[in-house]
Structure formats: C-alpha cells, structure tokens
Amino acid sequence: MPESKHHVVPDYPGLVCEANVMIAMRDGVRLATDIYRPACDGEAVTEALPAILERTPYGKTCVSRSEIDRGETEARPRADVAAWFVRRGYVVVYQDCRGRYDSEGQFVKYLQDGEDGYDTIEWIARQPWCDGRVATMGLSYAAHTQVSAACLAPGALAAMVVDCGGFSNAYRSAIRNGGAFEMKQVTWAFNQACESPLAKSDAVVRAALAQEDLRAWFKAMPWKRGHTPVRHVPEYEDYLFEQWTHGTFDDYWRQLGIYAEGWHERFADVPQIHMSSWYDAYVPTALENYRGLRARKRSAMQLIMGPWTHGDRSRSWVGDVDFGAAATIDGNLAVHWRELRLRWFDHWLKGRANGVEREPAVRLFLMGGGSGRRDAAGRMQHGGRWIAADDWPLPQTRFVPYYLHADGTLAPELPAVDAAPISFDYDPDDPVPTIGGPLTSGRPVFEGGAFDQREDERFFGCTRFGLPLAARRDVLVFQTPPLAEDVAVIGPLVIRLYVSSTCVDTDFTAKLIDVHPANPDYPRSFAMNLADGILRVRYRDSWEKPSMMTPGTVYEIAIEPYATCNLFKANHRIRVDISSSNFPRYDLNYNTGEPEGAAVRKRIATNTVHVGRLRASHIVLPVVPLSALNAI
C-alpha cells in the first residue's frame, strides 16, 4: 500500500498535497485519501479552514471528465480543481472508495458509502487544518457517496452540491425502472471490472477482460451467472446479478445508499443544491430528493435541471440536437461550474454576502423554440432558455389528458365508444432498439441524448437503417395534428393504458416525442425523443407483490417516464409511441413469467392496447401557461 507523502504539487505554487493518507473506518478498513492544503514556501499553512470532500470509485488522482469549461477540449486534473478551491480558502480532500484504487477492503457497489462517508467527514472535522466544517461535492457516484453519508447526518457536514446522483429510490429509477432492470448497470459493471484491483494486479484477468466483446454479449441475452463477460471479477458479477434478479421491492431496496427517500427525515439539514438534466439517468433522483428534503428541512434548497446528458453541463448539445448557447452552466447560471459551487460554499461556510440566498429555488432549462434547421456542426437546432420557479412541479401546472385514438390521433377529446383495440406482436428476439434517452455509462453498447427516432448504424440493435422506428409493426404511434399554438409541457409524466396480452407477463413502454415539421435540412421531419418509460406488467398493482397476468384479461397500468421540460412550438406535433421493448436501455421481458435475470425460455407475446371511450388509454401532460414562464 502506498505511503502517505507530504509534497509540493508541481505546477501549482502555493499548494501542497498529503497523498494516500490511510483513514481507518469503523471496521478497521483504511481508505486512501489525498489532502490538498494552501502552502507558503512549500510548507502547509497552519490556519484551520473549511474543507471540501469528494469521494469517488474512479480514482482520486484520475481526471474527472466533468471538470471542464465551455469551449475546452480537455478536463482539468483533480489537482487543478483542488488548487482553484484552495487558493480561495479551502482544504480539498479526495478519497478512493472502499475496494477501489489505493483503498483497502472489498468493493460492493453503492452499499458501503454511508458509513464510510460519515466516518471520513467526522475524521476531517477533527484535524487541526479543518475548522470543523465539511462541504461535499461530486458527480454521479460521487453524488451517491454524498447523499449516502448525509442520510446519517454527520454533525460536521455543512453544505452539499449534489450533481446527478444520490438515489432517491434506486428500485424506481437508475437501477430498476418500472420493474425492469437498467442495462447501464451491466455496462458499468464490465467497464469498472476492467479497472478493479484484481484486474490491475492479475495479467490473466486483465487479458481475459480485454478479449471480451461486450456488444456480442448483448446479442446473447439472457445471461447465465458464471457465464458472462463479468465472470472474470466474481465480486462484480455477484453484485450485478444480485441487483438484476432482485425484482420485488423489499428491504434489499431500502438499504442505505440506494433509498434516500427512506432517510429524508434523518437527512442532514444543511444547504444543498440538487442538480441533474433532462437526458441524465438521475432525473427522478434530483426531483424527488429536492421535493422530499425541501418539505422536511429548514436549510436552503435549490434545484437545477439542464438539457444535458450525464455531467455534460458545459456542452450545449446532446446526441444530434443543439440547445443553443444558453444551455450551458457557463456564462448563464455562473461564470463556470467551479464558480457556481464556490459561491454556494462561500455563502454557507464563510458567510459571504454574494446573493445566493436570493437566487430562484428552481432553475429549469426549457427546451425548444429553435429553428429546427441543421447547424454548422450538423446538429438540429432545438433551442431553449432558462426559466425560474418557486417550486417543482410549477404551481401553475394543469394536468391535461391526451387520449390515444384508434386512427393514431392523440387528442384531448375522448375516443369513440366502439373504437377497436390495437394489437402487435412483441418478439424478444427483435426488440425495439434504444435510440438515445436519459442514459449514462452505456459505452460501448449505447449512449444517451436526443436523436431523430430513426434507425442507423450508430445504435445497437438497428437493422433497418434509414427507417423510422414508427415504421415497425411493434410500435404504435399516436400524435396530435400540427399544433395551432405553442404548448409548454413541464413536469412529471404518466401514461395510463388499458392492456391485455397472450402471455402471463410482458412489458409495455411509452415514449414522448417532439415531431418537428419538415424543412429543407430535414425533409422527412425530425422526431426528437424527450422522455420514455416502461412497466413490467407483473408489477401493475404492487412493487412488493408481483402477480402474473391472465391471458386475454384487460388490465389498467401506469407508465411513468422521467419528467421533462419542453416547449412544443406551433406546427410541431406531440407524439406518444407505445411498444413492449426499449433495448438495451432496459432488459428484455421474455414473456414467460420466469424469475427476473434467470430466464432461459422465450415467447412471442401478442399485446393489445385498448383505446375506446370505456377504456380510454391516455397520457397526462403537465401543461404550463406561457404567461407563467419566468425567464432568468
């Protein structure tokens, strides 16, 4: 194990780092920690300062890709970020999570970070170089580690900036979703197994992982435990299958680290920012933690939701769509991302009157309003702007049902009484391919973002290159006529369907789409995905007690895609696609009713959506009057 070493950091005058300080946790396992402090003539200053902590499984000395400003091509090294905060009066602490890089112990994803984070925060507060106050920051897993520790309310915790993570309820989003399993957990497990201590220390394991073709494995579903590409690092395969096969919501999913909403009463009452973005995997997490904690705590609480993919807050585009110069943090909400965090910490840890307490509680990026033409980089200009609100959902929201009609129309009017139901065959050997969405950690198999819902070579599972997903027989399409006026859809979404099937279990999926009118750049129009969701029908009545379907029986189900914030311009269409698969975002339902993550058989299901007046399937759209939109 590397030894702690106090040294001047090259290229950063006025900064010293004590590297690989091994901090003992309550069970004796030691976690490797780097401590950056201000220095004079190569010696650390003795002044006690507030500290900023980031705990990560990705290597405390490795570059975080999100530490980048608009227009830059390379992210800043952690030492650079640390130096920036240190020069402004902070100690910065980075720590490797248990079982990762230089830390001791065995890594178990998500479930160890509450107590480890608590112990680390309290240790920092006791050091002579700390004034007793510790703030936390970090993206994704480093957001999970923050929230896990805050659930235990360490006394020294003083402020938080939670960026794209901190599971409110991992069963309902980001690990499982609507009863299905999020396949980003599979790609993450494989990619991180390649960086595990075992892979780094064993050349044979490293070579075995390098020879695996993950895309080929995704074509070989379902997997069998012990016979997967992750098998070379057994502890990673073990936790993956533990999550994959644990389909019901029980005490497993109520554990510290993956169920913050169960800890909101105890959660630290400190100033905190919760941030995510409309194409991120943690939309529900940010919204639910903000709402749940604001209702229970007295401290300042802010919510920021941008249009980005995971952690890409300094980029104006996602996938094939650009949201314009207003989309980034940089130059809009702050000079840059470091400045936004600094102002929050300065006010709440140092008492500086910089005005953050007067900022809007909720800042949302409203997508839409652009030209719809192709820009110089080849991306569709969807546009957008920042709006402010007092709370989420916006108080002026009207929840308006739009009904699915047998002729493919989507409208606020109820359908005819005698409308015939619509059936399609769902074949798990030919699933609807995932084309963008709120995804992260999917490479090399899939990626998130906004795309025209048209098959091409970039997307896993596509075989009908150039054809829209709407052309598939297993995709039911419902859309409005061209809108007569702008419609702002801002808030949570729910699709209520009346369904039946020839099988004892199946999935139903739903996707909300903004259909741009045709123009010279996109003569076939551009169907831009906004949000999507899924329901495994065995969970239609209860997450705790699944029940199989009786073939032919009609059931009412609810699908809850992630929330969105989009301005549907006049002449655009609001569209909803219904199907039974969205792979590889979600795992496949093989329609047999077998235990999840352990299926060995497959069946084709004939699935039916009922659209008559008596069984009026519909989407509930959160519509906000344009006059209620407050610009920032």
PDB file of N, CA and C in Angstrom, residues 183 186 216-229 237 240-241 244-245 426 428-429 431 536 583 586-592 594-603:
ATOM      1  N   MET A 183     -29.983  -1.512 -18.029  1.00  0.00           N
ATOM      2  CA  MET A 183     -28.805  -2.218 -18.529  1.00  0.00           C
ATOM      3  C   MET A 183     -27.518  -1.406 -18.430  1.00  0.00           C
ATOM      4  N   VAL A 186     -25.155  -3.072 -16.276  1.00  0.00           N
ATOM      5  CA  VAL A 186     -24.368  -4.146 -16.866  1.00  0.00           C
ATOM      6  C   VAL A 186     -23.094  -3.589 -17.500  1.00  0.00           C
ATOM      7  N   ALA A 216     -21.183  -8.157 -28.502  1.00  0.00           N
ATOM      8  CA  ALA A 216     -21.573  -9.522 -28.860  1.00  0.00           C
ATOM      9  C   ALA A 216     -22.336 -10.183 -27.717  1.00  0.00           C
ATOM     10  N   TRP A 217     -21.902  -9.916 -26.486  1.00  0.00           N
ATOM     11  CA  TRP A 217     -22.596 -10.479 -25.329  1.00  0.00           C
ATOM     12  C   TRP A 217     -24.019  -9.941 -25.215  1.00  0.00           C
ATOM     13  N   PHE A 218     -24.224  -8.676 -25.568  1.00  0.00           N
ATOM     14  CA  PHE A 218     -25.569  -8.114 -25.515  1.00  0.00           C
ATOM     15  C   PHE A 218     -26.503  -8.763 -26.537  1.00  0.00           C
ATOM     16  N   LYS A 219     -25.926  -9.362 -27.554  1.00  0.00           N
ATOM     17  CA  LYS A 219     -26.738 -10.086 -28.531  1.00  0.00           C
ATOM     18  C   LYS A 219     -27.033 -11.511 -28.068  1.00  0.00           C
ATOM     19  N   ALA A 220     -26.439 -11.901 -26.952  1.00  0.00           N
ATOM     20  CA  ALA A 220     -26.574 -13.278 -26.462  1.00  0.00           C
ATOM     21  C   ALA A 220     -27.396 -13.350 -25.184  1.00  0.00           C
ATOM     22  N   MET A 221     -28.318 -12.419 -25.001  1.00  0.00           N
ATOM     23  CA  MET A 221     -29.195 -12.442 -23.828  1.00  0.00           C
ATOM     24  C   MET A 221     -30.202 -13.589 -23.942  1.00  0.00           C
ATOM     25  N   PRO A 222     -30.648 -14.172 -22.838  1.00  0.00           N
ATOM     26  CA  PRO A 222     -30.309 -13.837 -21.444  1.00  0.00           C
ATOM     27  C   PRO A 222     -28.985 -14.453 -21.011  1.00  0.00           C
ATOM     28  N   TRP A 223     -28.354 -13.825 -20.029  1.00  0.00           N
ATOM     29  CA  TRP A 223     -27.100 -14.320 -19.493  1.00  0.00           C
ATOM     30  C   TRP A 223     -27.344 -15.320 -18.367  1.00  0.00           C
ATOM     31  N   LYS A 224     -26.300 -16.103 -18.102  1.00  0.00           N
ATOM     32  CA  LYS A 224     -26.318 -17.057 -17.002  1.00  0.00           C
ATOM     33  C   LYS A 224     -25.183 -16.715 -16.049  1.00  0.00           C
ATOM     34  N   ARG A 225     -25.498 -16.666 -14.767  1.00  0.00           N
ATOM     35  CA  ARG A 225     -24.468 -16.372 -13.766  1.00  0.00           C
ATOM     36  C   ARG A 225     -23.297 -17.345 -13.909  1.00  0.00           C
ATOM     37  N   GLY A 226     -22.100 -16.816 -13.869  1.00  0.00           N
ATOM     38  CA  GLY A 226     -20.901 -17.623 -14.036  1.00  0.00           C
ATOM     39  C   GLY A 226     -20.478 -17.792 -15.480  1.00  0.00           C
ATOM     40  N   HIS A 227     -21.315 -17.313 -16.387  1.00  0.00           N
ATOM     41  CA  HIS A 227     -21.004 -17.429 -17.823  1.00  0.00           C
ATOM     42  C   HIS A 227     -21.334 -16.101 -18.493  1.00  0.00           C
ATOM     43  N   THR A 228     -20.692 -15.047 -18.013  1.00  0.00           N
ATOM     44  CA  THR A 228     -20.893 -13.695 -18.523  1.00  0.00           C
ATOM     45  C   THR A 228     -19.521 -13.049 -18.722  1.00  0.00           C
ATOM     46  N   PRO A 229     -19.457 -11.915 -19.402  1.00  0.00           N
ATOM     47  CA  PRO A 229     -18.155 -11.253 -19.555  1.00  0.00           C
ATOM     48  C   PRO A 229     -17.615 -10.671 -18.261  1.00  0.00           C
ATOM     49  N   GLU A 237     -19.566  -9.509 -10.781  1.00  0.00           N
ATOM     50  CA  GLU A 237     -20.674 -10.302 -11.304  1.00  0.00           C
ATOM     51  C   GLU A 237     -21.687 -10.592 -10.199  1.00  0.00           C
ATOM     52  N   LEU A 240     -23.850  -7.523  -9.580  1.00  0.00           N
ATOM     53  CA  LEU A 240     -24.687  -7.282 -10.752  1.00  0.00           C
ATOM     54  C   LEU A 240     -25.903  -8.196 -10.747  1.00  0.00           C
ATOM     55  N   PHE A 241     -25.702  -9.482 -10.528  1.00  0.00           N
ATOM     56  CA  PHE A 241     -26.833 -10.405 -10.533  1.00  0.00           C
ATOM     57  C   PHE A 241     -27.710 -10.242  -9.296  1.00  0.00           C
ATOM     58  N   TRP A 244     -29.936  -7.554 -10.484  1.00  0.00           N
ATOM     59  CA  TRP A 244     -30.709  -7.956 -11.657  1.00  0.00           C
ATOM     60  C   TRP A 244     -31.831  -8.922 -11.265  1.00  0.00           C
ATOM     61  N   THR A 245     -31.534  -9.839 -10.380  1.00  0.00           N
ATOM     62  CA  THR A 245     -32.509 -10.879 -10.036  1.00  0.00           C
ATOM     63  C   THR A 245     -33.434 -10.483  -8.894  1.00  0.00           C
ATOM     64  N   TYR A 426     -44.917  -8.710 -29.894  1.00  0.00           N
ATOM     65  CA  TYR A 426     -43.625  -8.372 -29.308  1.00  0.00           C
ATOM     66  C   TYR A 426     -42.763  -9.617 -29.280  1.00  0.00           C
ATOM     67  N   PRO A 428     -39.083 -10.921 -28.302  1.00  0.00           N
ATOM     68  CA  PRO A 428     -37.856 -10.545 -27.593  1.00  0.00           C
ATOM     69  C   PRO A 428     -36.581 -10.782 -28.398  1.00  0.00           C
ATOM     70  N   ASP A 429     -36.675 -11.529 -29.507  1.00  0.00           N
ATOM     71  CA  ASP A 429     -35.513 -11.678 -30.381  1.00  0.00           C
ATOM     72  C   ASP A 429     -35.391 -10.536 -31.385  1.00  0.00           C
ATOM     73  N   PRO A 431     -36.185  -6.828 -30.530  1.00  0.00           N
ATOM     74  CA  PRO A 431     -36.712  -5.731 -29.720  1.00  0.00           C
ATOM     75  C   PRO A 431     -36.562  -4.382 -30.412  1.00  0.00           C
ATOM     76  N   ARG A 536     -43.156  -3.364 -16.260  1.00  0.00           N
ATOM     77  CA  ARG A 536     -43.237  -4.825 -16.279  1.00  0.00           C
ATOM     78  C   ARG A 536     -44.579  -5.173 -15.636  1.00  0.00           C
ATOM     79  N   PHE A 583     -34.592  -1.696 -25.951  1.00  0.00           N
ATOM     80  CA  PHE A 583     -33.359  -2.421 -25.619  1.00  0.00           C
ATOM     81  C   PHE A 583     -32.209  -1.867 -26.452  1.00  0.00           C
ATOM     82  N   TYR A 586     -33.388  -0.986 -21.284  1.00  0.00           N
ATOM     83  CA  TYR A 586     -33.973  -1.881 -20.285  1.00  0.00           C
ATOM     84  C   TYR A 586     -33.735  -3.330 -20.680  1.00  0.00           C
ATOM     85  N   ASP A 587     -33.687  -4.209 -19.686  1.00  0.00           N
ATOM     86  CA  ASP A 587     -33.561  -5.625 -20.003  1.00  0.00           C
ATOM     87  C   ASP A 587     -34.843  -6.111 -20.669  1.00  0.00           C
ATOM     88  N   LEU A 588     -34.747  -7.237 -21.327  1.00  0.00           N
ATOM     89  CA  LEU A 588     -35.868  -7.780 -22.088  1.00  0.00           C
ATOM     90  C   LEU A 588     -36.776  -8.623 -21.203  1.00  0.00           C
ATOM     91  N   ASN A 589     -38.056  -8.500 -21.439  1.00  0.00           N
ATOM     92  CA  ASN A 589     -39.018  -9.419 -20.846  1.00  0.00           C
ATOM     93  C   ASN A 589     -39.236 -10.537 -21.858  1.00  0.00           C
ATOM     94  N   TYR A 590     -39.024 -11.779 -21.437  1.00  0.00           N
ATOM     95  CA  TYR A 590     -39.142 -12.911 -22.352  1.00  0.00           C
ATOM     96  C   TYR A 590     -40.540 -13.501 -22.360  1.00  0.00           C
ATOM     97  N   ASN A 591     -41.464 -12.833 -21.676  1.00  0.00           N
ATOM     98  CA  ASN A 591     -42.899 -13.151 -21.753  1.00  0.00           C
ATOM     99  C   ASN A 591     -43.264 -14.502 -21.156  1.00  0.00           C
ATOM    100  N   THR A 592     -42.385 -15.092 -20.369  1.00  0.00           N
ATOM    101  CA  THR A 592     -42.635 -16.434 -19.825  1.00  0.00           C
ATOM    102  C   THR A 592     -43.008 -16.410 -18.346  1.00  0.00           C
ATOM    103  N   GLU A 594     -40.827 -16.191 -15.993  1.00  0.00           N
ATOM    104  CA  GLU A 594     -39.720 -16.758 -15.220  1.00  0.00           C
ATOM    105  C   GLU A 594     -39.107 -15.695 -14.305  1.00  0.00           C
ATOM    106  N   PRO A 595     -38.374 -16.136 -13.276  1.00  0.00           N
ATOM    107  CA  PRO A 595     -37.724 -15.171 -12.383  1.00  0.00           C
ATOM    108  C   PRO A 595     -36.809 -14.230 -13.160  1.00  0.00           C
ATOM    109  N   GLU A 596     -36.768 -12.986 -12.722  1.00  0.00           N
ATOM    110  CA  GLU A 596     -36.001 -11.981 -13.449  1.00  0.00           C
ATOM    111  C   GLU A 596     -34.500 -12.232 -13.338  1.00  0.00           C
ATOM    112  N   GLY A 597     -33.824 -11.989 -14.445  1.00  0.00           N
ATOM    113  CA  GLY A 597     -32.398 -12.229 -14.509  1.00  0.00           C
ATOM    114  C   GLY A 597     -32.030 -13.690 -14.571  1.00  0.00           C
ATOM    115  N   ALA A 598     -33.029 -14.562 -14.720  1.00  0.00           N
ATOM    116  CA  ALA A 598     -32.755 -16.009 -14.730  1.00  0.00           C
ATOM    117  C   ALA A 598     -33.582 -16.732 -15.786  1.00  0.00           C
ATOM    118  N   ALA A 599     -34.100 -16.019 -16.762  1.00  0.00           N
ATOM    119  CA  ALA A 599     -34.933 -16.649 -17.792  1.00  0.00           C
ATOM    120  C   ALA A 599     -34.084 -17.524 -18.703  1.00  0.00           C
ATOM    121  N   VAL A 600     -34.669 -18.610 -19.177  1.00  0.00           N
ATOM    122  CA  VAL A 600     -33.996 -19.490 -20.150  1.00  0.00           C
ATOM    123  C   VAL A 600     -34.877 -19.756 -21.366  1.00  0.00           C
ATOM    124  N   ARG A 601     -36.143 -19.334 -21.315  1.00  0.00           N
ATOM    125  CA  ARG A 601     -37.058 -19.551 -22.436  1.00  0.00           C
ATOM    126  C   ARG A 601     -37.576 -18.203 -22.943  1.00  0.00           C
ATOM    127  N   LYS A 602     -38.129 -18.213 -24.155  1.00  0.00           N
ATOM    128  CA  LYS A 602     -38.679 -17.010 -24.761  1.00  0.00           C
ATOM    129  C   LYS A 602     -40.001 -17.347 -25.438  1.00  0.00           C
ATOM    130  N   ARG A 603     -40.906 -16.342 -25.453  1.00  0.00           N
ATOM    131  CA  ARG A 603     -42.160 -16.476 -26.180  1.00  0.00           C
ATOM    132  C   ARG A 603     -42.460 -15.154 -26.885  1.00  0.00           C
TER     133      ARG A 603
END
